[in-house]
Short mmCIF file of C-alpha atoms in Angstrom, two decimals:
data_model
loop_
_atom_site.label_atom_id
_atom_site.label_comp_id
_atom_site.label_asym_id
_atom_site.label_seq_id
_atom_site.Cartn_x
_atom_site.Cartn_y
_atom_site.Cartn_z
CA MET A 147 22.99 -21.09 22.79
CA LYS A 148 21.08 -23.86 21.08
CA SER A 149 23.41 -23.80 18.08
CA ILE A 150 26.48 -23.79 20.35
CA SER A 151 25.11 -26.73 22.29
CA PHE A 152 24.39 -28.56 19.06
CA ILE A 153 27.97 -28.01 17.86
CA ILE A 154 29.29 -29.25 21.20
CA ILE A 155 27.14 -32.37 20.97
CA ILE A 156 28.40 -33.05 17.45
CA THR A 157 32.03 -32.57 18.51
CA LEU A 158 31.72 -34.79 21.56
CA SER A 159 29.92 -37.45 19.59
CA LEU A 160 32.56 -37.48 16.86
CA LEU A 161 35.28 -37.69 19.50
CA GLY A 162 33.40 -40.48 21.24
CA LEU A 163 33.15 -42.45 18.00
CA SER A 164 36.94 -42.31 17.61
CA PHE A 165 37.85 -43.99 20.88
CA GLY A 166 37.88 -47.42 19.25
CA ALA A 167 36.69 -50.81 20.31
CA ALA A 168 36.23 -49.86 23.97
CA ALA A 169 33.36 -47.51 23.11
CA GLU A 170 32.10 -49.39 20.06
CA ASP A 171 29.24 -51.15 21.83
CA LEU A 172 28.02 -47.93 23.45
CA SER A 173 28.09 -46.00 20.17
CA LEU A 174 26.25 -48.65 18.22
CA SER A 175 23.63 -49.02 20.92
CA ALA A 176 22.77 -45.35 20.46
CA LEU A 177 22.05 -45.80 16.76
CA LYS A 178 18.38 -46.63 17.12
CA LEU A 179 14.89 -45.24 16.70
CA THR A 180 13.08 -44.83 20.02
CA THR A 181 9.39 -44.38 20.71
CA ASN A 182 8.39 -41.56 23.03
CA PRO A 183 5.61 -41.91 25.63
CA ASP A 184 3.24 -39.86 23.46
CA GLY A 185 3.66 -42.30 20.58
CA SER A 186 6.01 -40.16 18.49
CA GLN A 187 9.36 -41.50 17.33
CA GLU A 188 12.78 -39.90 17.70
CA TYR A 189 16.21 -40.81 16.35
CA SER A 190 19.04 -41.09 18.84
CA VAL A 191 21.58 -38.26 18.92
CA ASN A 192 24.33 -40.24 17.21
CA LEU A 193 21.96 -41.35 14.46
CA GLN A 194 20.81 -37.74 13.93
CA ILE A 195 24.44 -36.68 13.55
CA LEU A 196 25.08 -39.50 11.09
CA ILE A 197 22.05 -38.51 9.02
CA PHE A 198 23.05 -34.84 9.14
CA MET A 199 26.63 -35.52 7.99
CA THR A 200 25.36 -37.77 5.21
CA ALA A 201 22.80 -35.18 4.11
CA LEU A 202 25.56 -32.59 3.64
CA SER A 203 26.70 -34.41 0.50
CA PHE A 204 23.21 -34.06 -0.99
CA ILE A 205 22.90 -30.31 -0.35
CA PRO A 206 24.29 -29.27 -3.78
CA ALA A 207 21.90 -31.62 -5.56
CA ALA A 208 19.00 -30.39 -3.42
CA VAL A 209 19.83 -26.74 -4.14
CA ILE A 210 20.03 -27.42 -7.88
CA MET A 211 17.07 -29.76 -8.28
CA MET A 212 14.56 -28.61 -5.65
CA THR A 213 14.78 -24.83 -6.00
CA SER A 214 14.65 -22.19 -8.73
CA PHE A 215 18.36 -22.67 -9.46
CA THR A 216 17.90 -24.76 -12.62
CA ARG A 217 15.57 -22.34 -14.40
CA ILE A 218 17.73 -19.30 -13.65
CA VAL A 219 21.07 -20.82 -14.64
CA VAL A 220 19.67 -22.21 -17.91
CA VAL A 221 18.17 -18.82 -18.84
CA MET A 222 21.47 -17.10 -18.06
CA ALA A 223 23.39 -19.59 -20.18
CA ILE A 224 21.01 -19.13 -23.12
CA LEU A 225 21.26 -15.36 -22.77
CA ARG A 226 25.06 -15.52 -22.94
CA GLN A 227 24.81 -17.73 -26.02
CA ALA A 228 22.39 -15.25 -27.63
CA PHE A 229 25.00 -12.52 -27.23
CA GLY A 230 27.52 -14.73 -28.99
CA LEU A 231 29.86 -14.59 -26.01
CA GLN A 232 31.56 -17.69 -24.66
CA GLN A 233 33.06 -16.49 -21.38
CA THR A 234 31.31 -13.19 -20.60
CA PRO A 235 29.73 -13.10 -18.11
CA SER A 236 31.99 -15.77 -16.67
CA ASN A 237 30.68 -18.99 -15.17
CA GLN A 238 31.51 -17.70 -11.69
CA VAL A 239 29.40 -14.59 -12.24
CA ILE A 240 26.47 -16.59 -13.62
CA ILE A 241 26.57 -19.12 -10.77
CA GLY A 242 26.91 -16.35 -8.17
CA LEU A 243 23.99 -14.38 -9.59
CA THR A 244 21.94 -17.56 -9.83
CA LEU A 245 22.63 -18.47 -6.21
CA PHE A 246 21.57 -15.06 -4.89
CA MET A 247 18.50 -15.03 -7.13
CA THR A 248 17.64 -18.50 -5.84
CA LEU A 249 18.02 -17.22 -2.28
CA PHE A 250 15.74 -14.28 -3.09
CA ILE A 251 13.05 -16.45 -4.67
CA MET A 252 13.22 -19.23 -2.07
CA THR A 253 13.19 -16.92 0.98
CA PRO A 254 9.39 -17.15 1.50
CA VAL A 255 9.63 -20.95 1.37
CA TYR A 256 12.51 -20.97 3.85
CA ASN A 257 10.67 -18.61 6.19
CA GLN A 258 7.72 -20.96 6.22
CA ILE A 259 9.96 -23.98 6.88
CA ASP A 260 11.72 -22.07 9.65
CA LYS A 261 8.41 -21.14 11.26
CA THR A 262 6.74 -24.54 11.05
CA ALA A 263 9.67 -26.94 11.46
CA ILE A 264 13.06 -25.46 12.39
CA GLN A 265 12.07 -23.20 15.28
CA PRO A 266 9.70 -25.76 16.90
CA TYR A 267 12.46 -28.37 16.61
CA ILE A 268 15.05 -26.06 18.19
CA SER A 269 12.64 -25.31 21.03
CA GLU A 270 12.13 -29.08 21.43
CA GLN A 271 8.44 -28.93 20.55
CA LEU A 272 8.94 -31.39 17.68
CA THR A 273 10.98 -34.51 17.16
CA SER A 274 13.41 -34.72 14.26
CA VAL A 275 11.06 -37.02 12.33
CA GLU A 276 8.13 -34.63 12.76
CA ALA A 277 10.31 -31.64 11.82
CA ILE A 278 11.42 -33.31 8.59
CA ASP A 279 7.82 -34.18 7.66
CA LEU A 280 6.68 -30.60 8.30
CA ALA A 281 9.67 -29.12 6.44
CA LYS A 282 8.74 -31.03 3.30
CA VAL A 283 5.29 -29.45 3.09
CA PRO A 284 6.26 -25.89 1.98
CA LEU A 285 8.97 -27.19 -0.36
CA ARG A 286 6.59 -29.68 -1.94
CA ALA A 287 3.96 -26.97 -2.36
CA PHE A 288 6.52 -24.74 -4.10
CA MET A 289 7.55 -27.48 -6.51
CA LEU A 290 3.96 -28.46 -7.31
CA GLU A 291 3.09 -24.84 -8.15
CA GLN A 292 5.80 -24.85 -10.83
CA THR A 293 5.18 -28.39 -12.13
CA ARG A 294 2.96 -29.20 -15.06
CA VAL A 295 0.24 -31.80 -14.57
CA LYS A 296 1.37 -33.64 -17.69
CA ASP A 297 4.86 -34.10 -16.26
CA LEU A 298 3.44 -35.34 -12.96
CA ASP A 299 1.19 -37.84 -14.74
CA THR A 300 4.06 -39.10 -16.90
CA LEU A 301 6.43 -39.65 -13.96
CA ALA A 302 3.68 -41.16 -11.80
CA GLU A 303 2.78 -43.61 -14.57
CA MET A 304 6.44 -44.55 -15.07
CA ALA A 305 6.83 -45.09 -11.31
CA GLY A 306 3.70 -47.22 -11.15
CA VAL A 307 1.97 -44.88 -8.73
CA GLY A 308 -1.78 -45.25 -8.95
CA PRO A 309 -4.27 -42.38 -9.26
CA VAL A 310 -4.18 -40.08 -6.23
CA ALA A 311 -6.78 -37.72 -4.85
CA GLN A 312 -4.47 -34.71 -5.10
CA PRO A 313 -0.88 -34.05 -6.27
CA THR A 314 0.35 -33.62 -2.69
CA ASP A 315 -0.26 -37.34 -2.17
CA LEU A 316 2.45 -38.19 -4.70
CA PRO A 317 5.85 -39.22 -3.29
CA MET A 318 8.79 -36.84 -3.54
CA THR A 319 10.52 -39.32 -5.86
CA VAL A 320 7.87 -38.45 -8.44
CA ILE A 321 7.46 -34.74 -7.69
CA ILE A 322 11.17 -33.85 -7.88
CA PRO A 323 11.93 -35.22 -11.40
CA ALA A 324 8.62 -33.83 -12.69
CA PHE A 325 9.56 -30.45 -11.23
CA ILE A 326 12.97 -30.55 -12.95
CA ILE A 327 11.42 -31.37 -16.33
CA SER A 328 8.93 -28.51 -15.97
CA GLU A 329 11.71 -26.12 -14.94
CA LEU A 330 13.77 -27.01 -18.01
CA LYS A 331 10.79 -26.50 -20.30
CA THR A 332 9.98 -23.12 -18.77
CA ALA A 333 13.65 -22.08 -18.96
CA PHE A 334 13.76 -22.95 -22.67
CA GLN A 335 10.58 -20.97 -23.30
CA ILE A 336 12.03 -17.89 -21.61
CA GLY A 337 15.33 -18.43 -23.42
CA PHE A 338 13.54 -18.60 -26.78
CA ILE A 339 11.87 -15.25 -26.17
CA LEU A 340 15.22 -13.73 -25.19
CA PHE A 341 16.98 -15.19 -28.22
CA ILE A 342 14.65 -13.75 -30.90
CA PRO A 343 15.75 -10.05 -30.76
CA PHE A 344 19.42 -10.98 -30.93
CA LEU A 345 18.78 -13.39 -33.79
CA ILE A 346 17.04 -10.62 -35.74
CA ILE A 347 20.05 -8.34 -35.25
CA ASP A 348 22.37 -11.10 -36.49
CA LEU A 349 20.21 -11.64 -39.59
CA VAL A 350 20.05 -7.92 -40.39
CA VAL A 351 23.79 -7.45 -39.99
CA ALA A 352 24.56 -10.55 -42.05
CA SER A 353 22.24 -9.36 -44.85
CA ILE A 354 23.86 -5.92 -44.90
CA LEU A 355 27.36 -7.39 -45.02
CA MET A 356 26.36 -9.73 -47.84
CA ALA A 357 24.86 -6.82 -49.80
CA MET A 358 28.07 -4.83 -49.32
CA GLY A 359 30.19 -7.77 -50.44
CA MET A 360 31.95 -8.12 -47.09
CA MET A 361 31.62 -11.87 -46.96
CA MET A 362 34.98 -12.33 -45.24
CA LEU A 363 33.92 -10.25 -42.23
CA SER A 364 32.21 -12.23 -39.48
CA PRO A 365 28.65 -10.96 -38.83
CA MET A 366 29.04 -11.95 -35.15
CA ILE A 367 31.81 -9.40 -34.63
CA VAL A 368 29.79 -6.60 -36.21
CA SER A 369 26.48 -7.44 -34.54
CA LEU A 370 27.91 -7.81 -31.02
CA PRO A 371 28.13 -4.04 -30.28
CA PHE A 372 24.58 -3.53 -31.53
CA LYS A 373 23.28 -6.37 -29.37
CA LEU A 374 25.06 -4.98 -26.32
CA MET A 375 23.74 -1.49 -27.03
CA LEU A 376 20.17 -2.78 -27.46
CA PHE A 377 20.40 -4.79 -24.24
CA VAL A 378 21.65 -1.78 -22.28
CA LEU A 379 19.12 0.65 -23.78
CA VAL A 380 16.14 -1.52 -22.85
CA ASP A 381 17.60 -2.18 -19.37
CA GLY A 382 17.96 -5.85 -20.22
CA TRP A 383 19.22 -7.16 -16.89
CA ASN A 384 16.29 -5.60 -15.09
CA LEU A 385 13.88 -7.16 -17.57
CA VAL A 386 15.49 -10.60 -17.43
CA ILE A 387 15.69 -10.76 -13.65
CA GLY A 388 12.18 -9.32 -13.35
CA THR A 389 10.80 -11.87 -15.81
CA ILE A 390 12.38 -14.78 -13.93
CA ALA A 391 11.15 -13.54 -10.56
CA THR A 392 7.66 -12.88 -11.94
CA SER A 393 7.53 -16.41 -13.37
CA TYR A 394 7.68 -17.64 -9.75
CA GLY A 395 4.94 -15.28 -8.64
CA MET A 396 7.28 -12.78 -6.99
CA GLY A 397 5.84 -9.28 -6.86
CA SER A 398 2.43 -10.41 -8.09
#
């Protein structure tokens, strides 16, 4: 019922904003930050809707840059390159697998956000400002666990942020780019380990073809079946997915 009521409020508010100049003064007067009797602050309903609609455009960037999405998709792309395949698995398959893996890895973080921020806000125990502040805590903790101290120090120095007592005191504008840099470095490290066996197969096949005088035959065509067979025999997808999940502490 809460969600239905929220949808109704959004619909009525959007309709009310379309009535024109007659309702302009009333709409604008609602776009303000009010102070509650207990000292907490709360955005007006229309302003909350405006913020929510604006935030929708940032959801793709948030999913990519504040979750495990980047590491997984980079590893998958490197793995496809190691096979020597350009379109298999297709981009749609890689993105789909990455999204569901991201959902799997980020579920504990979401559950914590839901428990500490979303449900209290729905039950009107928290204001929107308080809910946002509490929702940032689990997400920030997740990012800091995966971020290298060197990257944090570099971004903090570039941003002119002075020494802090603990990393959680750093602003999100420093934590997020440091997290992305650390994710890319970790993804390249995993990709390097995945690339080595396939590179060895390519070198062996190329050497054999050179020794047999078959210089006109592409080593990539000959080595591809062997790489696929090796990947299947060692249960490669299980190993890759398990390695990525373990790198985030899943199952440990």
